[in-house]
């Protein structure tokens, strides 16, 4: 299984936003959506701010694959659901609070809601 390089993790950690394009059932990519992204150790996570009802998130349900792009990082990825019971969620919450602290608290709080947490995905390079 592929992994993120140290340079990719650094770039993702420094990037304010990431473009994610889930792979649709027919194998094409959905138009990209701009989202927030956080690394945790050697892993990378995203959340759908509108939870599992987000259109881009719903499009991940069939193939669990996609493509991401940000600040020199351009990778095909596997999208793995992170259960709410997974302890990594507390670290992801903290990472979002830290990384996006310069943003209005109301926006940061939206990514920490139970609905957004239910739409947490781990991105693994392919």
mmCIF file of N, CA and C in Angstrom:
data_model
loop_
_atom_site.group_PDB
_atom_site.id
_atom_site.type_symbol
_atom_site.label_atom_id
_atom_site.label_comp_id
_atom_site.label_asym_id
_atom_site.label_seq_id
_atom_site.Cartn_x
_atom_site.Cartn_y
_atom_site.Cartn_z
ATOM 1 N N UNK A 1 0.842 -1.177 0.000
ATOM 2 C CA UNK A 1 0.000 0.000 0.000
ATOM 3 C C UNK A 1 0.887 1.240 0.000
ATOM 4 N N UNK A 2 0.537 2.222 -0.809
ATOM 5 C CA UNK A 2 1.303 3.466 -0.891
ATOM 6 C C UNK A 2 1.096 4.289 0.376
ATOM 7 N N UNK A 3 2.007 5.203 0.597
ATOM 8 C CA UNK A 3 1.871 6.095 1.751
ATOM 9 C C UNK A 3 2.233 7.516 1.324
ATOM 10 N N UNK A 4 1.879 8.462 2.158
ATOM 11 C CA UNK A 4 2.222 9.857 1.906
ATOM 12 C C UNK A 4 3.707 10.053 2.140
ATOM 13 N N UNK A 5 4.331 10.860 1.320
ATOM 14 C CA UNK A 5 5.730 11.195 1.558
ATOM 15 C C UNK A 5 5.789 12.282 2.628
ATOM 16 N N UNK A 6 6.941 12.434 3.288
ATOM 17 C CA UNK A 6 7.061 13.533 4.264
ATOM 18 C C UNK A 6 6.764 14.903 3.638
ATOM 19 N N UNK A 7 7.201 15.109 2.386
ATOM 20 C CA UNK A 7 6.931 16.384 1.723
ATOM 21 C C UNK A 7 5.431 16.580 1.487
ATOM 22 N N UNK A 8 4.742 15.519 1.070
ATOM 23 C CA UNK A 8 3.291 15.626 0.868
ATOM 24 C C UNK A 8 2.577 15.946 2.176
ATOM 25 N N UNK A 9 2.965 15.275 3.261
ATOM 26 C CA UNK A 9 2.351 15.541 4.559
ATOM 27 C C UNK A 9 2.605 16.982 4.998
ATOM 28 N N UNK A 10 3.797 17.483 4.738
ATOM 29 C CA UNK A 10 4.118 18.879 5.076
ATOM 30 C C UNK A 10 3.257 19.829 4.269
ATOM 31 N N UNK A 11 3.144 19.571 2.961
ATOM 32 C CA UNK A 11 2.342 20.442 2.095
ATOM 33 C C UNK A 11 0.855 20.408 2.468
ATOM 34 N N UNK A 12 0.348 19.217 2.746
ATOM 35 C CA UNK A 12 -1.058 19.083 3.145
ATOM 36 C C UNK A 12 -1.288 19.798 4.477
ATOM 37 N N UNK A 13 -0.363 19.638 5.404
ATOM 38 C CA UNK A 13 -0.490 20.307 6.694
ATOM 39 C C UNK A 13 -0.472 21.819 6.571
ATOM 40 N N UNK A 14 0.273 22.337 5.609
ATOM 41 C CA UNK A 14 0.371 23.786 5.419
ATOM 42 C C UNK A 14 -0.750 24.351 4.546
ATOM 43 N N UNK A 15 -1.360 23.513 3.732
ATOM 44 C CA UNK A 15 -2.410 23.985 2.813
ATOM 45 C C UNK A 15 -3.692 24.304 3.580
ATOM 46 N N UNK A 16 -4.320 25.402 3.218
ATOM 47 C CA UNK A 16 -5.580 25.770 3.868
ATOM 48 C C UNK A 16 -6.740 24.923 3.355
ATOM 49 N N UNK A 17 -6.661 24.523 2.084
ATOM 50 C CA UNK A 17 -7.759 23.772 1.474
ATOM 51 C C UNK A 17 -7.214 22.679 0.571
ATOM 52 N N UNK A 18 -8.091 21.715 0.289
ATOM 53 C CA UNK A 18 -7.762 20.598 -0.586
ATOM 54 C C UNK A 18 -8.920 20.428 -1.566
ATOM 55 N N UNK A 19 -8.609 20.077 -2.786
ATOM 56 C CA UNK A 19 -9.629 19.753 -3.780
ATOM 57 C C UNK A 19 -9.791 18.238 -3.789
ATOM 58 N N UNK A 20 -11.030 17.765 -3.615
ATOM 59 C CA UNK A 20 -11.306 16.332 -3.646
ATOM 60 C C UNK A 20 -12.330 16.041 -4.737
ATOM 61 N N UNK A 21 -12.016 15.032 -5.553
ATOM 62 C CA UNK A 21 -12.901 14.607 -6.637
ATOM 63 C C UNK A 21 -13.137 13.113 -6.495
ATOM 64 N N UNK A 22 -14.254 12.711 -5.885
ATOM 65 C CA UNK A 22 -14.548 11.281 -5.757
ATOM 66 C C UNK A 22 -14.750 10.614 -7.112
ATOM 67 N N UNK A 23 -14.396 9.333 -7.189
ATOM 68 C CA UNK A 23 -14.625 8.532 -8.388
ATOM 69 C C UNK A 23 -16.071 8.050 -8.382
ATOM 70 N N UNK A 24 -16.756 8.311 -9.483
ATOM 71 C CA UNK A 24 -18.158 7.930 -9.610
ATOM 72 C C UNK A 24 -18.279 6.466 -10.040
ATOM 73 N N UNK A 25 -19.489 5.936 -10.013
ATOM 74 C CA UNK A 25 -19.740 4.535 -10.347
ATOM 75 C C UNK A 25 -19.221 4.176 -11.736
ATOM 76 N N UNK A 26 -19.262 5.128 -12.679
ATOM 77 C CA UNK A 26 -18.810 4.842 -14.048
ATOM 78 C C UNK A 26 -17.302 5.009 -14.225
ATOM 79 N N UNK A 27 -16.587 5.320 -13.129
ATOM 80 C CA UNK A 27 -15.131 5.450 -13.186
ATOM 81 C C UNK A 27 -14.630 6.855 -13.457
ATOM 82 N N UNK A 28 -15.520 7.776 -13.775
ATOM 83 C CA UNK A 28 -15.101 9.171 -13.984
ATOM 84 C C UNK A 28 -15.033 9.880 -12.641
ATOM 85 N N UNK A 29 -14.356 11.020 -12.639
ATOM 86 C CA UNK A 29 -14.256 11.802 -11.408
ATOM 87 C C UNK A 29 -15.376 12.834 -11.348
ATOM 88 N N UNK A 30 -15.942 12.978 -10.174
ATOM 89 C CA UNK A 30 -16.902 14.042 -9.916
ATOM 90 C C UNK A 30 -16.128 15.363 -9.950
ATOM 91 N N UNK A 31 -16.767 16.476 -10.319
ATOM 92 C CA UNK A 31 -16.050 17.757 -10.235
ATOM 93 C C UNK A 31 -15.521 17.970 -8.817
ATOM 94 N N UNK A 32 -14.329 18.546 -8.690
ATOM 95 C CA UNK A 32 -13.723 18.685 -7.365
ATOM 96 C C UNK A 32 -14.518 19.616 -6.441
ATOM 97 N N UNK A 33 -14.432 19.308 -5.167
ATOM 98 C CA UNK A 33 -15.010 20.118 -4.101
ATOM 99 C C UNK A 33 -13.866 20.594 -3.218
ATOM 100 N N UNK A 34 -13.922 21.842 -2.801
ATOM 101 C CA UNK A 34 -12.909 22.401 -1.915
ATOM 102 C C UNK A 34 -13.303 22.116 -0.474
ATOM 103 N N UNK A 35 -12.373 21.507 0.270
ATOM 104 C CA UNK A 35 -12.634 21.152 1.664
ATOM 105 C C UNK A 35 -11.396 21.430 2.512
ATOM 106 N N UNK A 36 -11.593 21.388 3.818
ATOM 107 C CA UNK A 36 -10.480 21.465 4.755
ATOM 108 C C UNK A 36 -9.905 20.070 4.969
ATOM 109 N N UNK A 37 -8.624 20.015 5.293
ATOM 110 C CA UNK A 37 -7.918 18.743 5.431
ATOM 111 C C UNK A 37 -6.924 18.838 6.585
ATOM 112 N N UNK A 38 -6.769 17.726 7.321
ATOM 113 C CA UNK A 38 -5.794 17.700 8.406
ATOM 114 C C UNK A 38 -4.992 16.406 8.378
ATOM 115 N N UNK A 39 -3.690 16.507 8.618
ATOM 116 C CA UNK A 39 -2.894 15.301 8.810
ATOM 117 C C UNK A 39 -2.913 14.899 10.283
ATOM 118 N N UNK A 40 -2.701 13.617 10.532
ATOM 119 C CA UNK A 40 -2.525 13.082 11.877
ATOM 120 C C UNK A 40 -1.438 12.024 11.775
ATOM 121 N N UNK A 41 -0.251 12.366 12.215
ATOM 122 C CA UNK A 41 0.885 11.466 12.030
ATOM 123 C C UNK A 41 1.143 11.283 10.554
ATOM 124 N N UNK A 42 1.136 10.033 10.081
ATOM 125 C CA UNK A 42 1.374 9.732 8.666
ATOM 126 C C UNK A 42 0.082 9.596 7.872
ATOM 127 N N UNK A 43 -1.051 9.948 8.489
ATOM 128 C CA UNK A 43 -2.349 9.805 7.844
ATOM 129 C C UNK A 43 -2.965 11.176 7.558
ATOM 130 N N UNK A 44 -3.939 11.176 6.644
ATOM 131 C CA UNK A 44 -4.617 12.413 6.239
ATOM 132 C C UNK A 44 -6.122 12.178 6.318
ATOM 133 N N UNK A 45 -6.839 13.185 6.853
ATOM 134 C CA UNK A 45 -8.281 13.059 7.062
ATOM 135 C C UNK A 45 -9.030 14.275 6.524
ATOM 136 N N UNK A 46 -10.254 14.020 6.087
ATOM 137 C CA UNK A 46 -11.175 15.078 5.690
ATOM 138 C C UNK A 46 -12.544 14.778 6.292
ATOM 139 N N UNK A 47 -13.357 15.820 6.361
ATOM 140 C CA UNK A 47 -14.743 15.679 6.809
ATOM 141 C C UNK A 47 -15.640 16.490 5.899
ATOM 142 N N UNK A 48 -16.847 16.017 5.728
ATOM 143 C CA UNK A 48 -17.862 16.770 4.995
ATOM 144 C C UNK A 48 -18.595 17.643 6.002
ATOM 145 N N UNK A 49 -18.466 18.946 5.873
ATOM 146 C CA UNK A 49 -19.062 19.866 6.849
ATOM 147 C C UNK A 49 -20.570 19.676 6.968
ATOM 148 N N UNK A 50 -21.222 19.277 5.891
ATOM 149 C CA UNK A 50 -22.667 19.031 5.933
ATOM 150 C C UNK A 50 -22.999 17.567 6.215
ATOM 151 N N UNK A 51 -22.021 16.821 6.663
ATOM 152 C CA UNK A 51 -22.245 15.437 7.055
ATOM 153 C C UNK A 51 -22.494 14.512 5.884
ATOM 154 N N UNK A 52 -23.130 13.407 6.172
ATOM 155 C CA UNK A 52 -23.342 12.372 5.168
ATOM 156 C C UNK A 52 -24.336 12.786 4.089
ATOM 157 N N UNK A 53 -25.010 13.918 4.263
ATOM 158 C CA UNK A 53 -25.904 14.446 3.228
ATOM 159 C C UNK A 53 -25.168 15.278 2.185
ATOM 160 N N UNK A 54 -23.888 15.578 2.421
ATOM 161 C CA UNK A 54 -23.105 16.358 1.453
ATOM 162 C C UNK A 54 -23.043 15.607 0.130
ATOM 163 N N UNK A 55 -23.257 16.315 -0.960
ATOM 164 C CA UNK A 55 -23.285 15.638 -2.267
ATOM 165 C C UNK A 55 -21.941 15.004 -2.603
ATOM 166 N N UNK A 56 -20.844 15.677 -2.301
ATOM 167 C CA UNK A 56 -19.547 15.072 -2.627
ATOM 168 C C UNK A 56 -19.321 13.821 -1.776
ATOM 169 N N UNK A 57 -19.740 13.859 -0.514
ATOM 170 C CA UNK A 57 -19.576 12.697 0.352
ATOM 171 C C UNK A 57 -20.420 11.525 -0.150
ATOM 172 N N UNK A 58 -21.668 11.792 -0.519
ATOM 173 C CA UNK A 58 -22.539 10.722 -1.026
ATOM 174 C C UNK A 58 -21.920 10.066 -2.255
ATOM 175 N N UNK A 59 -21.201 10.838 -3.061
ATOM 176 C CA UNK A 59 -20.600 10.260 -4.265
ATOM 177 C C UNK A 59 -19.411 9.356 -3.953
ATOM 178 N N UNK A 60 -18.946 9.330 -2.705
ATOM 179 C CA UNK A 60 -17.850 8.426 -2.313
ATOM 180 C C UNK A 60 -18.348 7.037 -1.956
ATOM 181 N N UNK A 61 -19.639 6.873 -1.806
ATOM 182 C CA UNK A 61 -20.209 5.637 -1.274
ATOM 183 C C UNK A 61 -20.066 4.428 -2.196
ATOM 184 N N UNK A 62 -19.960 4.619 -3.490
ATOM 185 C CA UNK A 62 -19.907 3.495 -4.419
ATOM 186 C C UNK A 62 -18.510 2.913 -4.565
ATOM 187 N N UNK A 63 -17.532 3.769 -4.850
ATOM 188 C CA UNK A 63 -16.189 3.256 -5.173
ATOM 189 C C UNK A 63 -15.147 3.491 -4.092
ATOM 190 N N UNK A 64 -15.388 4.402 -3.186
ATOM 191 C CA UNK A 64 -14.440 4.723 -2.113
ATOM 192 C C UNK A 64 -13.057 5.073 -2.657
ATOM 193 N N UNK A 65 -13.053 5.757 -3.774
ATOM 194 C CA UNK A 65 -11.808 6.213 -4.384
ATOM 195 C C UNK A 65 -12.009 7.627 -4.887
ATOM 196 N N UNK A 66 -10.896 8.289 -5.173
ATOM 197 C CA UNK A 66 -10.980 9.633 -5.712
ATOM 198 C C UNK A 66 -9.612 10.179 -6.020
ATOM 199 N N UNK A 67 -9.597 11.493 -6.224
ATOM 200 C CA UNK A 67 -8.360 12.197 -6.532
ATOM 201 C C UNK A 67 -8.324 13.466 -5.696
ATOM 202 N N UNK A 68 -7.154 13.796 -5.156
ATOM 203 C CA UNK A 68 -6.997 15.019 -4.381
ATOM 204 C C UNK A 68 -5.868 15.859 -4.953
ATOM 205 N N UNK A 69 -6.009 17.165 -4.724
ATOM 206 C CA UNK A 69 -4.990 18.097 -5.198
ATOM 207 C C UNK A 69 -4.914 19.274 -4.231
ATOM 208 N N UNK A 70 -3.681 19.643 -3.882
ATOM 209 C CA UNK A 70 -3.412 20.855 -3.126
ATOM 210 C C UNK A 70 -1.928 21.143 -3.154
ATOM 211 N N UNK A 71 -1.564 22.378 -3.290
ATOM 212 C CA UNK A 71 -0.191 22.856 -3.094
ATOM 213 C C UNK A 71 0.901 21.859 -3.503
ATOM 214 N N UNK A 72 0.878 21.407 -4.749
ATOM 215 C CA UNK A 72 1.901 20.506 -5.244
ATOM 216 C C UNK A 72 1.660 19.036 -4.964
ATOM 217 N N UNK A 73 0.574 18.701 -4.292
ATOM 218 C CA UNK A 73 0.202 17.313 -4.038
ATOM 219 C C UNK A 73 -0.933 16.961 -4.990
ATOM 220 N N UNK A 74 -0.745 15.903 -5.751
ATOM 221 C CA UNK A 74 -1.715 15.498 -6.774
ATOM 222 C C UNK A 74 -1.745 13.971 -6.770
ATOM 223 N N UNK A 75 -2.728 13.371 -6.055
ATOM 224 C CA UNK A 75 -2.712 11.919 -5.847
ATOM 225 C C UNK A 75 -4.083 11.297 -5.997
ATOM 226 N N UNK A 76 -4.101 10.073 -6.527
ATOM 227 C CA UNK A 76 -5.280 9.232 -6.455
ATOM 228 C C UNK A 76 -5.298 8.642 -5.051
ATOM 229 N N UNK A 77 -6.496 8.519 -4.470
ATOM 230 C CA UNK A 77 -6.602 8.061 -3.087
ATOM 231 C C UNK A 77 -7.720 7.044 -2.913
ATOM 232 N N UNK A 78 -7.580 6.256 -1.859
ATOM 233 C CA UNK A 78 -8.658 5.415 -1.352
ATOM 234 C C UNK A 78 -9.279 6.175 -0.190
ATOM 235 N N UNK A 79 -10.611 6.157 -0.105
ATOM 236 C CA UNK A 79 -11.349 6.874 0.933
ATOM 237 C C UNK A 79 -11.938 5.844 1.902
ATOM 238 N N UNK A 80 -11.473 5.873 3.142
ATOM 239 C CA UNK A 80 -11.906 4.907 4.143
ATOM 240 C C UNK A 80 -12.713 5.610 5.223
ATOM 241 N N UNK A 81 -13.903 5.083 5.507
ATOM 242 C CA UNK A 81 -14.737 5.641 6.568
ATOM 243 C C UNK A 81 -14.047 5.492 7.913
ATOM 244 N N UNK A 82 -14.185 6.524 8.751
ATOM 245 C CA UNK A 82 -13.663 6.487 10.103
ATOM 246 C C UNK A 82 -14.873 6.474 11.048
ATOM 247 N N UNK A 83 -15.106 5.370 11.750
ATOM 248 C CA UNK A 83 -16.265 5.308 12.649
ATOM 249 C C UNK A 83 -16.159 6.351 13.762
ATOM 250 N N UNK A 84 -17.297 6.848 14.205
ATOM 251 C CA UNK A 84 -17.317 7.839 15.272
ATOM 252 C C UNK A 84 -16.652 7.314 16.533
ATOM 253 N N UNK A 85 -16.703 6.003 16.742
ATOM 254 C CA UNK A 85 -16.116 5.394 17.945
ATOM 255 C C UNK A 85 -14.588 5.324 17.893
ATOM 256 N N UNK A 86 -13.987 5.583 16.719
ATOM 257 C CA UNK A 86 -12.532 5.502 16.586
ATOM 258 C C UNK A 86 -11.877 6.636 17.378
ATOM 259 N N UNK A 87 -10.928 6.321 18.256
ATOM 260 C CA UNK A 87 -10.272 7.351 19.059
ATOM 261 C C UNK A 87 -9.539 8.415 18.243
ATOM 262 N N UNK A 88 -9.241 8.135 16.990
ATOM 263 C CA UNK A 88 -8.555 9.122 16.162
ATOM 264 C C UNK A 88 -9.405 10.383 15.998
ATOM 265 N N UNK A 89 -10.726 10.268 16.152
ATOM 266 C CA UNK A 89 -11.602 11.428 15.981
ATOM 267 C C UNK A 89 -11.264 12.567 16.939
ATOM 268 N N UNK A 90 -10.876 12.259 18.156
ATOM 269 C CA UNK A 90 -10.493 13.308 19.109
ATOM 270 C C UNK A 90 -9.253 14.052 18.610
ATOM 271 N N UNK A 91 -8.297 13.320 18.025
ATOM 272 C CA UNK A 91 -7.098 13.963 17.483
ATOM 273 C C UNK A 91 -7.437 14.787 16.238
ATOM 274 N N UNK A 92 -8.364 14.269 15.420
ATOM 275 C CA UNK A 92 -8.793 15.012 14.229
ATOM 276 C C UNK A 92 -9.480 16.312 14.656
ATOM 277 N N UNK A 93 -10.359 16.240 15.664
ATOM 278 C CA UNK A 93 -10.995 17.450 16.192
ATOM 279 C C UNK A 93 -9.939 18.473 16.598
ATOM 280 N N UNK A 94 -8.959 18.016 17.358
ATOM 281 C CA UNK A 94 -7.892 18.899 17.831
ATOM 282 C C UNK A 94 -7.094 19.476 16.665
ATOM 283 N N UNK A 95 -6.811 18.638 15.672
ATOM 284 C CA UNK A 95 -6.054 19.104 14.499
ATOM 285 C C UNK A 95 -6.827 20.181 13.749
ATOM 286 N N UNK A 96 -8.142 19.998 13.585
ATOM 287 C CA UNK A 96 -8.953 21.032 12.938
ATOM 288 C C UNK A 96 -8.931 22.327 13.748
ATOM 289 N N UNK A 97 -9.099 22.232 15.070
ATOM 290 C CA UNK A 97 -9.088 23.437 15.910
ATOM 291 C C UNK A 97 -7.759 24.176 15.784
ATOM 292 N N UNK A 98 -6.669 23.428 15.792
ATOM 293 C CA UNK A 98 -5.340 24.043 15.724
ATOM 294 C C UNK A 98 -5.059 24.629 14.344
ATOM 295 N N UNK A 99 -5.263 23.841 13.329
ATOM 296 C CA UNK A 99 -4.919 24.280 11.972
ATOM 297 C C UNK A 99 -5.760 25.470 11.508
ATOM 298 N N UNK A 100 -7.035 25.484 11.869
ATOM 299 C CA UNK A 100 -7.952 26.510 11.357
ATOM 300 C C UNK A 100 -8.332 27.542 12.409
ATOM 301 N N UNK A 101 -7.498 27.706 13.440
ATOM 302 C CA UNK A 101 -7.801 28.641 14.519
ATOM 303 C C UNK A 101 -7.893 30.094 14.044
ATOM 304 N N UNK A 102 -7.271 30.413 12.908
ATOM 305 C CA UNK A 102 -7.332 31.786 12.400
ATOM 306 C C UNK A 102 -8.677 32.092 11.739
ATOM 307 N N UNK A 103 -9.496 31.069 11.517
ATOM 308 C CA UNK A 103 -10.824 31.243 10.924
ATOM 309 C C UNK A 103 -11.858 31.521 12.015
ATOM 310 N N UNK A 104 -12.980 32.068 11.610
ATOM 311 C CA UNK A 104 -14.096 32.323 12.523
ATOM 312 C C UNK A 104 -14.461 31.022 13.242
ATOM 313 N N UNK A 105 -14.613 31.098 14.543
ATOM 314 C CA UNK A 105 -14.933 29.928 15.361
ATOM 315 C C UNK A 105 -16.180 29.208 14.867
ATOM 316 N N UNK A 106 -17.149 29.949 14.362
ATOM 317 C CA UNK A 106 -18.387 29.327 13.869
ATOM 318 C C UNK A 106 -18.094 28.342 12.747
ATOM 319 N N UNK A 107 -17.143 28.669 11.867
ATOM 320 C CA UNK A 107 -16.791 27.761 10.772
ATOM 321 C C UNK A 107 -16.071 26.521 11.288
ATOM 322 N N UNK A 108 -15.161 26.733 12.210
ATOM 323 C CA UNK A 108 -14.429 25.599 12.776
ATOM 324 C C UNK A 108 -15.395 24.686 13.527
ATOM 325 N N UNK A 109 -16.320 25.275 14.278
ATOM 326 C CA UNK A 109 -17.281 24.465 15.033
ATOM 327 C C UNK A 109 -18.125 23.587 14.117
ATOM 328 N N UNK A 110 -18.393 24.042 12.888
ATOM 329 C CA UNK A 110 -19.201 23.258 11.957
ATOM 330 C C UNK A 110 -18.526 21.938 11.588
ATOM 331 N N UNK A 111 -17.199 21.927 11.522
ATOM 332 C CA UNK A 111 -16.478 20.706 11.125
ATOM 333 C C UNK A 111 -16.334 19.745 12.311
ATOM 334 N N UNK A 112 -16.736 20.209 13.507
ATOM 335 C CA UNK A 112 -16.629 19.397 14.716
ATOM 336 C C UNK A 112 -17.972 18.842 15.177
ATOM 337 N N UNK A 113 -19.029 19.111 14.434
ATOM 338 C CA UNK A 113 -20.365 18.635 14.819
ATOM 339 C C UNK A 113 -20.463 17.115 14.666
ATOM 340 N N UNK A 114 -21.408 16.504 15.348
ATOM 341 C CA UNK A 114 -21.617 15.060 15.161
ATOM 342 C C UNK A 114 -21.908 14.698 13.697
ATOM 343 N N UNK A 115 -22.633 15.552 12.987
ATOM 344 C CA UNK A 115 -22.944 15.268 11.575
ATOM 345 C C UNK A 115 -21.665 15.242 10.737
ATOM 346 N N UNK A 116 -20.797 16.217 10.924
ATOM 347 C CA UNK A 116 -19.535 16.247 10.168
ATOM 348 C C UNK A 116 -18.639 15.082 10.587
ATOM 349 N N UNK A 117 -18.606 14.808 11.866
ATOM 350 C CA UNK A 117 -17.785 13.702 12.373
ATOM 351 C C UNK A 117 -18.218 12.370 11.753
ATOM 352 N N UNK A 118 -19.513 12.220 11.493
ATOM 353 C CA UNK A 118 -20.037 10.994 10.881
ATOM 354 C C UNK A 118 -19.576 10.844 9.434
ATOM 355 N N UNK A 119 -19.058 11.922 8.857
ATOM 356 C CA UNK A 119 -18.591 11.908 7.466
ATOM 357 C C UNK A 119 -17.073 12.113 7.417
ATOM 358 N N UNK A 120 -16.361 11.471 8.338
ATOM 359 C CA UNK A 120 -14.901 11.540 8.377
ATOM 360 C C UNK A 120 -14.324 10.445 7.496
ATOM 361 N N UNK A 121 -13.376 10.834 6.654
ATOM 362 C CA UNK A 121 -12.720 9.897 5.741
ATOM 363 C C UNK A 121 -11.212 9.985 5.878
ATOM 364 N N UNK A 122 -10.579 8.841 5.896
ATOM 365 C CA UNK A 122 -9.123 8.761 5.831
ATOM 366 C C UNK A 122 -8.737 8.663 4.361
ATOM 367 N N UNK A 123 -7.771 9.464 3.939
ATOM 368 C CA UNK A 123 -7.282 9.443 2.562
ATOM 369 C C UNK A 123 -5.971 8.683 2.508
ATOM 370 N N UNK A 124 -5.937 7.621 1.722
ATOM 371 C CA UNK A 124 -4.721 6.828 1.573
ATOM 372 C C UNK A 124 -4.305 6.845 0.105
ATOM 373 N N UNK A 125 -3.061 7.246 -0.193
ATOM 374 C CA UNK A 125 -2.619 7.275 -1.597
ATOM 375 C C UNK A 125 -2.679 5.889 -2.238
ATOM 376 N N UNK A 126 -2.985 5.886 -3.544
ATOM 377 C CA UNK A 126 -2.985 4.628 -4.290
ATOM 378 C C UNK A 126 -1.840 4.652 -5.282
#
